[in-house]
Structures are given as C-alpha cells and as structure tokens.
Amino acid sequence: MEKQDARQGWLAAMQDRSILVPLAWDLGLLLLFVGQHSLMATDTVKAWMSRYFGVLQRSLYVACTALALQLVMRYWEPVPRGPVLWEARAEPWATWVPLLCFVLHVISWLLIFSILLVFDYAELMGLKQVYYHVLGLGEPLALKSPRALRLFSHLRHPVCVELLMVLWVVPTLGTDRLLLALLLTLYLGMAHGLDQQDLRYLRAQLQRKLHLLSRPQEGEAE
C-alpha cells in the first residue's frame, strides 16, 4: 500500500506545475554546467582558446567552470513540496542516519583533498602551465609519461567515487536532489573508464609520493 501511495505521489508531482517549473530551471542550470564543462574540454575549443589565450587556456577553462558552478549553487531552486525517494524520519534512524551521512561526507572530502598526493592540482588549475611558460620549460603535459596520459584519457574526474558518495549518501533524497544526483552520476560515468593498468599506475604513484613524504628531511636524522 505504501509503495502504491508513493507511486501515486510521484505521478501527481510530475503533473504539478509548482514542482515541474523549478525542476526545469534546475535542469537548465545543470545542463549549463555540463555543457560548459564538456564543450570547453573538446580539442576544437581548446585549440581555439590556445590560439587566442595561449598559456592561459587551462586557467580560463577552470575560471569558466567555477563561474558555471557558482551559477548552479546561487540560483538553484529547491522543491520542498516534491516527493522524496527516501527519508529517515523514524527513530533511531532519524538520529543515526544523518550522523552516518555526516561521517561519510567528512571521509569523502578528506579523500578528495588527499588526491593531492597523486594528482598535480597546480597543473589542473592551470597555474603550472603559466609557471613553466615563464621559465621556458614548455608544456607540462608534454612531460607526462604515456601511462599518465592514458589515465587522463580514461578519467572524467579524479575524485569520481567520492563525489558520488557526497551526492547520494544523504538522510533525505528529495526531488531536486534526486535530479542533481542522477544527472551528475550519469555525467561522471559517461567517460569514467579506469582499467587495471590505470589502477596499478595510480597505486604506484601514491606509494611513490607517500615514500617521498615519509623520508626524513635534511638535519632531522641528526
């Protein structure tokens, strides 16, 4: 009976203009972000930007991505009257589920920041390109190994799993949050194709950088 009531609630919501209008607005914001993030990453657009902006191409891409993300966050329309896919309402779930979600979110964000040990965020942000250009060292990507280039071609985002945890592990999954989670999950998964060779490379890079961090600094041994 509850399943039937829930199904009727979702069907009624799909005919409610007060729900559909903000959902359509939110969908437009997400498509703006996804479109910008994908279009500016194509070889054609990158070649055009490199022709006119030179070494600032990557920095401009990151700035436009940040702007698109800010638009999504600032103008997102919540749908409080919409149905929910799940909600922790009864005790003890109403207490323990939000706490568990909080802990998992903290762990996910710590893992996201720990990816700095493997990926060169200065290069991802476009700062290293400018630094190398000023010193006449060329393009940093040209100095990467074939294994690193292969990994980058298979990876939509370096913290895909952690972002999915943040998107889905919530005590209440309402209509607008479901739209956000579904679309970004689809987007992250479309070009996320790591294989065993990529995972071995990632593990080797992590072990190498952990070894560098664990080495005693000069003068410490004394």
mmCIF file of N, CA and C in Angstrom, residues 76-136:
data_model
loop_
_atom_site.group_PDB
_atom_site.id
_atom_site.type_symbol
_atom_site.label_atom_id
_atom_site.label_comp_id
_atom_site.label_asym_id
_atom_site.label_seq_id
_atom_site.Cartn_x
_atom_site.Cartn_y
_atom_site.Cartn_z
ATOM 1 N N TRP A 76 20.055 27.794 -7.710
ATOM 2 C CA TRP A 76 19.347 26.518 -7.597
ATOM 3 C C TRP A 76 18.012 26.713 -6.879
ATOM 4 N N GLU A 77 16.960 26.095 -7.404
ATOM 5 C CA GLU A 77 15.625 26.204 -6.834
ATOM 6 C C GLU A 77 15.261 24.909 -6.099
ATOM 7 N N PRO A 78 15.174 24.943 -4.764
ATOM 8 C CA PRO A 78 14.735 23.738 -4.045
ATOM 9 C C PRO A 78 13.258 23.441 -4.321
ATOM 10 N N VAL A 79 12.884 22.197 -4.134
ATOM 11 C CA VAL A 79 11.494 21.778 -4.353
ATOM 12 C C VAL A 79 10.988 21.144 -3.051
ATOM 13 N N PRO A 80 10.631 21.964 -2.063
ATOM 14 C CA PRO A 80 10.243 21.410 -0.755
ATOM 15 C C PRO A 80 8.926 20.641 -0.793
ATOM 16 N N ARG A 81 8.057 20.944 -1.765
ATOM 17 C CA ARG A 81 6.756 20.277 -1.831
ATOM 18 C C ARG A 81 6.803 18.973 -2.626
ATOM 19 N N GLY A 82 7.946 18.676 -3.222
ATOM 20 C CA GLY A 82 8.039 17.478 -4.047
ATOM 21 C C GLY A 82 8.152 16.211 -3.213
ATOM 22 N N PRO A 83 7.881 15.065 -3.818
ATOM 23 C CA PRO A 83 8.028 13.782 -3.103
ATOM 24 C C PRO A 83 9.491 13.479 -2.830
ATOM 25 N N VAL A 84 9.740 12.573 -1.921
ATOM 26 C CA VAL A 84 11.100 12.172 -1.576
ATOM 27 C C VAL A 84 11.278 10.699 -1.895
ATOM 28 N N LEU A 85 12.488 10.354 -2.352
ATOM 29 C CA LEU A 85 12.775 8.949 -2.656
ATOM 30 C C LEU A 85 12.985 8.161 -1.373
ATOM 31 N N TRP A 86 13.686 8.779 -0.408
ATOM 32 C CA TRP A 86 13.787 8.195 0.925
ATOM 33 C C TRP A 86 13.994 9.312 1.937
ATOM 34 N N GLU A 87 13.650 8.999 3.177
ATOM 35 C CA GLU A 87 13.774 9.978 4.257
ATOM 36 C C GLU A 87 13.844 9.242 5.584
ATOM 37 N N ALA A 88 14.841 9.603 6.394
ATOM 38 C CA ALA A 88 14.994 8.997 7.723
ATOM 39 C C ALA A 88 14.160 9.806 8.711
ATOM 40 N N ARG A 89 12.983 9.298 9.022
ATOM 41 C CA ARG A 89 12.067 10.035 9.899
ATOM 42 C C ARG A 89 11.878 9.363 11.244
ATOM 43 N N ALA A 90 11.794 8.039 11.249
ATOM 44 C CA ALA A 90 11.526 7.321 12.500
ATOM 45 C C ALA A 90 12.814 7.118 13.294
ATOM 46 N N GLU A 91 12.703 7.130 14.588
ATOM 47 C CA GLU A 91 13.844 6.835 15.455
ATOM 48 C C GLU A 91 14.082 5.323 15.477
ATOM 49 N N PRO A 92 15.322 4.861 15.604
ATOM 50 C CA PRO A 92 16.543 5.655 15.807
ATOM 51 C C PRO A 92 17.164 6.171 14.514
ATOM 52 N N TRP A 93 16.534 5.867 13.348
ATOM 53 C CA TRP A 93 17.130 6.256 12.068
ATOM 54 C C TRP A 93 17.249 7.770 11.919
ATOM 55 N N ALA A 94 16.298 8.514 12.463
ATOM 56 C CA ALA A 94 16.328 9.972 12.333
ATOM 57 C C ALA A 94 17.546 10.579 13.018
ATOM 58 N N THR A 95 18.124 9.852 13.957
ATOM 59 C CA THR A 95 19.335 10.322 14.644
ATOM 60 C C THR A 95 20.595 9.749 14.018
ATOM 61 N N TRP A 96 20.589 8.447 13.781
ATOM 62 C CA TRP A 96 21.816 7.778 13.362
ATOM 63 C C TRP A 96 22.120 7.942 11.877
ATOM 64 N N VAL A 97 21.102 7.998 11.032
ATOM 65 C CA VAL A 97 21.363 8.128 9.600
ATOM 66 C C VAL A 97 22.025 9.474 9.257
ATOM 67 N N PRO A 98 21.524 10.632 9.755
ATOM 68 C CA PRO A 98 22.240 11.883 9.489
ATOM 69 C C PRO A 98 23.669 11.882 10.020
ATOM 70 N N LEU A 99 23.872 11.259 11.197
ATOM 71 C CA LEU A 99 25.228 11.190 11.754
ATOM 72 C C LEU A 99 26.135 10.346 10.868
ATOM 73 N N LEU A 100 25.624 9.214 10.395
ATOM 74 C CA LEU A 100 26.407 8.366 9.499
ATOM 75 C C LEU A 100 26.725 9.090 8.193
ATOM 76 N N CYS A 101 25.743 9.797 7.662
ATOM 77 C CA CYS A 101 25.967 10.555 6.426
ATOM 78 C C CYS A 101 27.026 11.638 6.633
ATOM 79 N N PHE A 102 26.971 12.287 7.795
ATOM 80 C CA PHE A 102 27.966 13.323 8.107
ATOM 81 C C PHE A 102 29.370 12.738 8.142
ATOM 82 N N VAL A 103 29.510 11.590 8.810
ATOM 83 C CA VAL A 103 30.827 10.948 8.908
ATOM 84 C C VAL A 103 31.336 10.548 7.521
ATOM 85 N N LEU A 104 30.465 9.963 6.707
ATOM 86 C CA LEU A 104 30.873 9.538 5.365
ATOM 87 C C LEU A 104 31.213 10.728 4.484
ATOM 88 N N HIS A 105 30.515 11.845 4.662
ATOM 89 C CA HIS A 105 30.839 13.050 3.902
ATOM 90 C C HIS A 105 32.208 13.599 4.303
ATOM 91 N N VAL A 106 32.479 13.599 5.599
ATOM 92 C CA VAL A 106 33.793 14.064 6.063
ATOM 93 C C VAL A 106 34.899 13.192 5.482
ATOM 94 N N ILE A 107 34.699 11.871 5.523
ATOM 95 C CA ILE A 107 35.692 10.950 4.962
ATOM 96 C C ILE A 107 35.867 11.199 3.466
ATOM 97 N N SER A 108 34.761 11.415 2.763
ATOM 98 C CA SER A 108 34.822 11.648 1.315
ATOM 99 C C SER A 108 35.607 12.910 1.000
ATOM 100 N N TRP A 109 35.335 13.991 1.752
ATOM 101 C CA TRP A 109 36.059 15.233 1.489
ATOM 102 C C TRP A 109 37.536 15.112 1.859
ATOM 103 N N LEU A 110 37.840 14.359 2.908
ATOM 104 C CA LEU A 110 39.249 14.129 3.246
ATOM 105 C C LEU A 110 39.949 13.346 2.138
ATOM 106 N N LEU A 111 39.245 12.376 1.563
ATOM 107 C CA LEU A 111 39.822 11.622 0.450
ATOM 108 C C LEU A 111 40.015 12.519 -0.772
ATOM 109 N N ILE A 112 39.061 13.414 -0.988
ATOM 110 C CA ILE A 112 39.189 14.350 -2.117
ATOM 111 C C ILE A 112 40.454 15.193 -1.962
ATOM 112 N N PHE A 113 40.666 15.718 -0.756
ATOM 113 C CA PHE A 113 41.861 16.519 -0.540
ATOM 114 C C PHE A 113 43.132 15.669 -0.594
ATOM 115 N N SER A 114 43.019 14.395 -0.203
ATOM 116 C CA SER A 114 44.206 13.531 -0.228
ATOM 117 C C SER A 114 44.634 13.188 -1.649
ATOM 118 N N ILE A 115 43.753 13.376 -2.619
ATOM 119 C CA ILE A 115 44.113 13.118 -4.017
ATOM 120 C C ILE A 115 45.245 14.042 -4.458
ATOM 121 N N LEU A 116 45.484 15.103 -3.697
ATOM 122 C CA LEU A 116 46.620 15.978 -3.975
ATOM 123 C C LEU A 116 47.935 15.209 -3.967
ATOM 124 N N LEU A 117 47.957 14.076 -3.262
ATOM 125 C CA LEU A 117 49.171 13.268 -3.221
ATOM 126 C C LEU A 117 49.464 12.604 -4.566
ATOM 127 N N VAL A 118 48.414 12.425 -5.379
ATOM 128 C CA VAL A 118 48.580 11.705 -6.636
ATOM 129 C C VAL A 118 48.528 12.653 -7.827
ATOM 130 N N PHE A 119 47.554 13.568 -7.811
ATOM 131 C CA PHE A 119 47.364 14.455 -8.961
ATOM 132 C C PHE A 119 47.987 15.817 -8.693
ATOM 133 N N ASP A 120 48.492 16.419 -9.751
ATOM 134 C CA ASP A 120 49.130 17.730 -9.665
ATOM 135 C C ASP A 120 48.050 18.796 -9.824
ATOM 136 N N TYR A 121 47.513 19.294 -8.691
ATOM 137 C CA TYR A 121 46.419 20.248 -8.767
ATOM 138 C C TYR A 121 46.863 21.604 -9.310
ATOM 139 N N ALA A 122 48.130 21.951 -9.127
ATOM 140 C CA ALA A 122 48.625 23.195 -9.720
ATOM 141 C C ALA A 122 48.502 23.140 -11.241
ATOM 142 N N GLU A 123 48.730 21.963 -11.798
ATOM 143 C CA GLU A 123 48.577 21.800 -13.248
ATOM 144 C C GLU A 123 47.109 21.751 -13.645
ATOM 145 N N LEU A 124 46.278 21.076 -12.858
ATOM 146 C CA LEU A 124 44.856 21.020 -13.163
ATOM 147 C C LEU A 124 44.223 22.405 -13.116
ATOM 148 N N MET A 125 44.723 23.278 -12.239
ATOM 149 C CA MET A 125 44.192 24.633 -12.126
ATOM 150 C C MET A 125 44.759 25.584 -13.170
ATOM 151 N N GLY A 126 45.769 25.141 -13.914
ATOM 152 C CA GLY A 126 46.370 25.985 -14.936
ATOM 153 C C GLY A 126 47.511 26.845 -14.450
ATOM 154 N N LEU A 127 47.886 26.721 -13.174
ATOM 155 C CA LEU A 127 48.963 27.547 -12.627
ATOM 156 C C LEU A 127 50.332 27.066 -13.088
ATOM 157 N N LYS A 128 50.492 25.757 -13.182
ATOM 158 C CA LYS A 128 51.796 25.204 -13.559
ATOM 159 C C LYS A 128 52.129 25.540 -15.002
ATOM 160 N N GLN A 129 51.109 25.618 -15.856
ATOM 161 C CA GLN A 129 51.349 25.959 -17.257
ATOM 162 C C GLN A 129 51.969 27.353 -17.374
ATOM 163 N N VAL A 130 51.439 28.291 -16.589
ATOM 164 C CA VAL A 130 51.972 29.660 -16.614
ATOM 165 C C VAL A 130 53.390 29.685 -16.063
ATOM 166 N N TYR A 131 53.612 28.964 -14.984
ATOM 167 C CA TYR A 131 54.937 28.901 -14.349
ATOM 168 C C TYR A 131 55.968 28.313 -15.310
ATOM 169 N N TYR A 132 55.608 27.216 -15.980
ATOM 170 C CA TYR A 132 56.529 26.595 -16.934
ATOM 171 C C TYR A 132 56.784 27.518 -18.126
ATOM 172 N N HIS A 133 55.743 28.227 -18.557
ATOM 173 C CA HIS A 133 55.904 29.133 -19.700
ATOM 174 C C HIS A 133 56.873 30.262 -19.364
ATOM 175 N N VAL A 134 56.748 30.818 -18.170
ATOM 176 C CA VAL A 134 57.637 31.910 -17.755
ATOM 177 C C VAL A 134 59.087 31.439 -17.696
ATOM 178 N N LEU A 135 59.296 30.191 -17.252
ATOM 179 C CA LEU A 135 60.655 29.653 -17.133
ATOM 180 C C LEU A 135 61.164 29.007 -18.422
ATOM 181 N N GLY A 136 60.295 28.979 -19.458
ATOM 182 C CA GLY A 136 60.701 28.387 -20.726
ATOM 183 C C GLY A 136 60.838 26.883 -20.692
#
